[in-house]
């Protein structure tokens, strides 16, 4: 282990490390931060890709755009070559293009929803910088909610009040260690995901907390199609239910409670509204179908007796019911969280130590941490005068159908007509569903501008690419609620010549467009870091020891922020006295029945939680596509980030993303571990390398997200991804007309052995770079 201070600290979404350089000043190794007991191996992936062929080191303009002006043109985006230009030219082109679109069409024609994760650090937050810049030039069409759990965000606002205030502040692990007896995890406790934290991670806590809970005698039950969703050390019981059937399974549990009169009438009476409507639905009073354990067994594939036994255990023990965020990324993804909260209310332990419910334990490191709820200062994004927005995952719908109406959260809106897209931080060719459809949508705008640091599919599909820095190449502050360390992120390596910080790019553009002073407020980056730290200090005066000033933090490298003494129990005050601590719902109570939602009269989301049959699942028509694909988060990277790094590449099979399938399914198709297979449905196809394993249940295949999209055009015009990006297969449809969230996890496919010579993977190769013939302004 390295001794502290030998090497400077830098932080990423996956952790804090000490950076060692070689004799030439290049990053050669990342050492673990001495206070992180469970450092993430993802870090190692960056060492070999900060420079090299995938790094973009000069502004680039797509050849077709350069030659023919603002339009998709004959060579589609994603297939064209690029022309390098100077920063002066690039800034000039972008500034003029923004002005042209603003003048010819208005700011309503500019989409800068720019969804995605970018990099760790309070100041160099690419989307924050972009929004501040765009507001400075008159506003933009924005996006609302996240790909992570859009349906959860919308529904929990109705059921519990402001979800934003509680999303990361769940009952702490310490409370679970102290008092939980039974922990039932729908979607498991994916430790691979707890590696990550928004804004960065100082110390990883999830693995340690789970082990402490196990050692304290907590019994874990993993309700998931994938065994590895709860780590082997926890000796969890595995209930391998059919993907997408959790709500039916929970209804079976709820029905058992009611039929045995085990539900907590007192809690339901005191702390919830609308149980009666739900109760009538549960008993089938209107549709003639009681949602009994036998009914749930048919939907979920789990024997009725197992459902009945679990319901009894839940009531006789201190029970934590948890759901992973993935449950919201499926058709009708509003229902699982609503149903889980309803079930927990029926068990009656909400607000008790170690009891109730939790949403997203180990989805990210920040959840369930005991640390102090630090408040965070950020650069203001200013005011956006443009009203138009889209639910974040409706991007292809917007581009393909301008002017068309859509519903969102009880109201009607229409899609704006977008002429220019500006993206800084986020990769739509990673995160969006049905990439063949997105490609068609991407051909619509006149101009697409992206800030990127590497030649991923997002950069390759843009018209103007402005190359940006990465965390080790700039200074920043890591500060996160409940993380016990604030870190001074040092500039440990020089960025390649020709690469600029997002802030500097926007500063230059603002200067060109005449609002530099408004954008920078006259401050340099250093001055901003100081101001942000001072503001954070002023917002957090209740700490045991005051937060360091920037100069002190720089000297000390990091500050330990002592956690509060008591374990946190979500909704404890509310349980004690609901009248004195009302929730921010219309009734002030937990809304098992919501008059607001009932009043929307939607056919795909009622006024109480309910089962809706998904269009694609194993309980439906599986004649052509008999396998359910779960495209969950990758263990070896963060989404598409560092897919090109050594750590991710080590885990590929024949250079392709691994697909895990059950031995029975593999045998039926003559497939063995190591084979290359084609995964396909009516929307598209991709090639993967196979792992045969009984870690996944029969009928289910698992293919993580993250492989850089590597299209090879087929005869039908639709591309096959040679590299294994699952989003060529997934469905691009909203969860329901309530939340309109993404539904990546509702997807059926077939898998076939690929008997031809597999095409070469070109995902990690840069596009062709060529010389300029003609400038559009010449
Ligand atoms: N099939 C399927 N699809 C999914 C999911 C799924 O479960 N299944 N999950 C969804 C979820 S939950 C999410 S959150 C999304 C994630 O989707 P994204 O957040 O869009 O994915 P990332 O790969 O993290 O994209 C971040 C991009 O920002 C760039 N970047 C990094 N640092 C900087 C910086 O400092 N400045 C700038 N300008 N750029 C930077 C990176 O190179 C990268 O291209 O994917 C969604 N898509
Ligand atoms: N290493 C790493 N960690 C990450 C990320 C990453 O890219 N890499 N991404 C981060 C982000 S942005 C987010 S939003 C979180 C997401 O965190 P999650 O939403 O928890 O992510 P997933 O890995 O998609 O899903 C967890 C598990 O849910 C199970 N599952 C899927 N469908 C069903 C179902 O219908 N029923 C049941 N019971 N289980 C199901 C799958 O087996 C899957 O492994 O992860 C974060 N953490
Ligand atoms: Mo996410």
PDB file of N, CA, C and O in Angstrom, residues 4-28:
ATOM      1  N   UNK A   4       0.093   7.693   2.480  1.00  0.00           N
ATOM      2  CA  UNK A   4      -0.639   8.889   2.123  1.00  0.00           C
ATOM      3  C   UNK A   4       0.307   9.986   1.629  1.00  0.00           C
ATOM      4  O   UNK A   4       1.433  10.076   2.076  1.00  0.00           O
ATOM      5  N   UNK A   5      -0.201  10.789   0.747  1.00  0.00           N
ATOM      6  CA  UNK A   5       0.501  11.968   0.213  1.00  0.00           C
ATOM      7  C   UNK A   5       1.634  11.613  -0.752  1.00  0.00           C
ATOM      8  O   UNK A   5       2.269  12.497  -1.292  1.00  0.00           O
ATOM      9  N   UNK A   6       1.955  10.305  -0.905  1.00  0.00           N
ATOM     10  CA  UNK A   6       2.983   9.974  -1.891  1.00  0.00           C
ATOM     11  C   UNK A   6       2.520  10.425  -3.262  1.00  0.00           C
ATOM     12  O   UNK A   6       3.286  10.985  -4.034  1.00  0.00           O
ATOM     13  N   UNK A   7       1.240  10.182  -3.540  1.00  0.00           N
ATOM     14  CA  UNK A   7       0.677  10.548  -4.836  1.00  0.00           C
ATOM     15  C   UNK A   7      -0.577  11.387  -4.614  1.00  0.00           C
ATOM     16  O   UNK A   7      -1.297  11.176  -3.640  1.00  0.00           O
ATOM     17  N   UNK A   8      -0.841  12.317  -5.531  1.00  0.00           N
ATOM     18  CA  UNK A   8      -1.998  13.196  -5.346  1.00  0.00           C
ATOM     19  C   UNK A   8      -3.337  12.474  -5.550  1.00  0.00           C
ATOM     20  O   UNK A   8      -3.397  11.447  -6.223  1.00  0.00           O
ATOM     21  N   UNK A   9      -4.391  13.039  -4.979  1.00  0.00           N
ATOM     22  CA  UNK A   9      -5.727  12.420  -5.064  1.00  0.00           C
ATOM     23  C   UNK A   9      -6.505  12.915  -6.276  1.00  0.00           C
ATOM     24  O   UNK A   9      -6.455  14.088  -6.624  1.00  0.00           O
ATOM     25  N   UNK A  10      -7.230  11.988  -6.888  1.00  0.00           N
ATOM     26  CA  UNK A  10      -8.188  12.351  -7.932  1.00  0.00           C
ATOM     27  C   UNK A  10      -9.425  11.476  -7.729  1.00  0.00           C
ATOM     28  O   UNK A  10      -9.318  10.397  -7.163  1.00  0.00           O
ATOM     29  N   UNK A  11     -10.582  11.964  -8.149  1.00  0.00           N
ATOM     30  CA  UNK A  11     -11.816  11.202  -7.901  1.00  0.00           C
ATOM     31  C   UNK A  11     -12.646  11.046  -9.166  1.00  0.00           C
ATOM     32  O   UNK A  11     -12.628  11.900 -10.052  1.00  0.00           O
ATOM     33  N   UNK A  12     -13.382   9.942  -9.167  1.00  0.00           N
ATOM     34  CA  UNK A  12     -14.286   9.617 -10.268  1.00  0.00           C
ATOM     35  C   UNK A  12     -15.625   9.208  -9.663  1.00  0.00           C
ATOM     36  O   UNK A  12     -15.741   9.069  -8.455  1.00  0.00           O
ATOM     37  N   UNK A  13     -16.584   8.936 -10.530  1.00  0.00           N
ATOM     38  CA  UNK A  13     -17.864   8.424 -10.021  1.00  0.00           C
ATOM     39  C   UNK A  13     -17.668   7.100  -9.288  1.00  0.00           C
ATOM     40  O   UNK A  13     -18.481   6.710  -8.478  1.00  0.00           O
ATOM     41  N   UNK A  14     -16.593   6.381  -9.593  1.00  0.00           N
ATOM     42  CA  UNK A  14     -16.399   5.043  -9.013  1.00  0.00           C
ATOM     43  C   UNK A  14     -15.365   5.048  -7.888  1.00  0.00           C
ATOM     44  O   UNK A  14     -15.016   3.987  -7.390  1.00  0.00           O
ATOM     45  N   UNK A  15     -14.897   6.215  -7.477  1.00  0.00           N
ATOM     46  CA  UNK A  15     -14.027   6.230  -6.308  1.00  0.00           C
ATOM     47  C   UNK A  15     -12.911   7.250  -6.377  1.00  0.00           C
ATOM     48  O   UNK A  15     -12.722   7.930  -7.391  1.00  0.00           O
ATOM     49  N   UNK A  16     -12.191   7.316  -5.269  1.00  0.00           N
ATOM     50  CA  UNK A  16     -11.068   8.237  -5.127  1.00  0.00           C
ATOM     51  C   UNK A  16      -9.784   7.414  -5.144  1.00  0.00           C
ATOM     52  O   UNK A  16      -9.736   6.324  -4.567  1.00  0.00           O
ATOM     53  N   UNK A  17      -8.787   7.921  -5.828  1.00  0.00           N
ATOM     54  CA  UNK A  17      -7.532   7.181  -5.989  1.00  0.00           C
ATOM     55  C   UNK A  17      -6.350   8.137  -5.857  1.00  0.00           C
ATOM     56  O   UNK A  17      -6.497   9.345  -6.023  1.00  0.00           O
ATOM     57  N   UNK A  18      -5.188   7.549  -5.599  1.00  0.00           N
ATOM     58  CA  UNK A  18      -3.936   8.313  -5.659  1.00  0.00           C
ATOM     59  C   UNK A  18      -3.254   7.986  -6.985  1.00  0.00           C
ATOM     60  O   UNK A  18      -3.113   6.810  -7.339  1.00  0.00           O
ATOM     61  N   UNK A  19      -2.861   9.040  -7.692  1.00  0.00           N
ATOM     62  CA  UNK A  19      -2.396   8.863  -9.073  1.00  0.00           C
ATOM     63  C   UNK A  19      -0.871   8.888  -9.148  1.00  0.00           C
ATOM     64  O   UNK A  19      -0.232   9.834  -8.699  1.00  0.00           O
ATOM     65  N   UNK A  20      -0.319   7.826  -9.725  1.00  0.00           N
ATOM     66  CA  UNK A  20       1.131   7.771  -9.933  1.00  0.00           C
ATOM     67  C   UNK A  20       1.435   8.059 -11.403  1.00  0.00           C
ATOM     68  O   UNK A  20       0.747   7.558 -12.294  1.00  0.00           O
ATOM     69  N   UNK A  21       2.469   8.875 -11.643  1.00  0.00           N
ATOM     70  CA  UNK A  21       2.850   9.207 -13.011  1.00  0.00           C
ATOM     71  C   UNK A  21       4.160   8.513 -13.366  1.00  0.00           C
ATOM     72  O   UNK A  21       4.955   8.196 -12.483  1.00  0.00           O
ATOM     73  N   UNK A  22       4.374   8.321 -14.667  1.00  0.00           N
ATOM     74  CA  UNK A  22       5.670   7.784 -15.090  1.00  0.00           C
ATOM     75  C   UNK A  22       6.638   8.948 -15.348  1.00  0.00           C
ATOM     76  O   UNK A  22       6.279  10.118 -15.151  1.00  0.00           O
ATOM     77  N   UNK A  23       7.835   8.629 -15.803  1.00  0.00           N
ATOM     78  CA  UNK A  23       8.863   9.649 -16.031  1.00  0.00           C
ATOM     79  C   UNK A  23       8.450  10.725 -17.026  1.00  0.00           C
ATOM     80  O   UNK A  23       8.930  11.857 -16.975  1.00  0.00           O
ATOM     81  N   UNK A  24       7.525  10.377 -17.928  1.00  0.00           N
ATOM     82  CA  UNK A  24       7.088  11.354 -18.950  1.00  0.00           C
ATOM     83  C   UNK A  24       5.891  12.190 -18.486  1.00  0.00           C
ATOM     84  O   UNK A  24       5.316  12.938 -19.274  1.00  0.00           O
ATOM     85  N   UNK A  25       5.497  12.030 -17.242  1.00  0.00           N
ATOM     86  CA  UNK A  25       4.347  12.798 -16.742  1.00  0.00           C
ATOM     87  C   UNK A  25       3.018  12.203 -17.160  1.00  0.00           C
ATOM     88  O   UNK A  25       1.989  12.865 -17.114  1.00  0.00           O
ATOM     89  N   UNK A  26       3.041  10.935 -17.581  1.00  0.00           N
ATOM     90  CA  UNK A  26       1.767  10.278 -17.952  1.00  0.00           C
ATOM     91  C   UNK A  26       1.263   9.445 -16.778  1.00  0.00           C
ATOM     92  O   UNK A  26       2.058   8.895 -16.013  1.00  0.00           O
ATOM     93  N   UNK A  27      -0.064   9.332 -16.679  1.00  0.00           N
ATOM     94  CA  UNK A  27      -0.668   8.520 -15.625  1.00  0.00           C
ATOM     95  C   UNK A  27      -0.233   7.065 -15.823  1.00  0.00           C
ATOM     96  O   UNK A  27      -0.400   6.510 -16.920  1.00  0.00           O
ATOM     97  N   UNK A  28       0.358   6.447 -14.801  1.00  0.00           N
ATOM     98  CA  UNK A  28       0.797   5.067 -14.985  1.00  0.00           C
ATOM     99  C   UNK A  28       0.059   4.100 -14.067  1.00  0.00           C
ATOM    100  O   UNK A  28      -0.052   2.913 -14.359  1.00  0.00           O
TER     101      UNK A  28
END
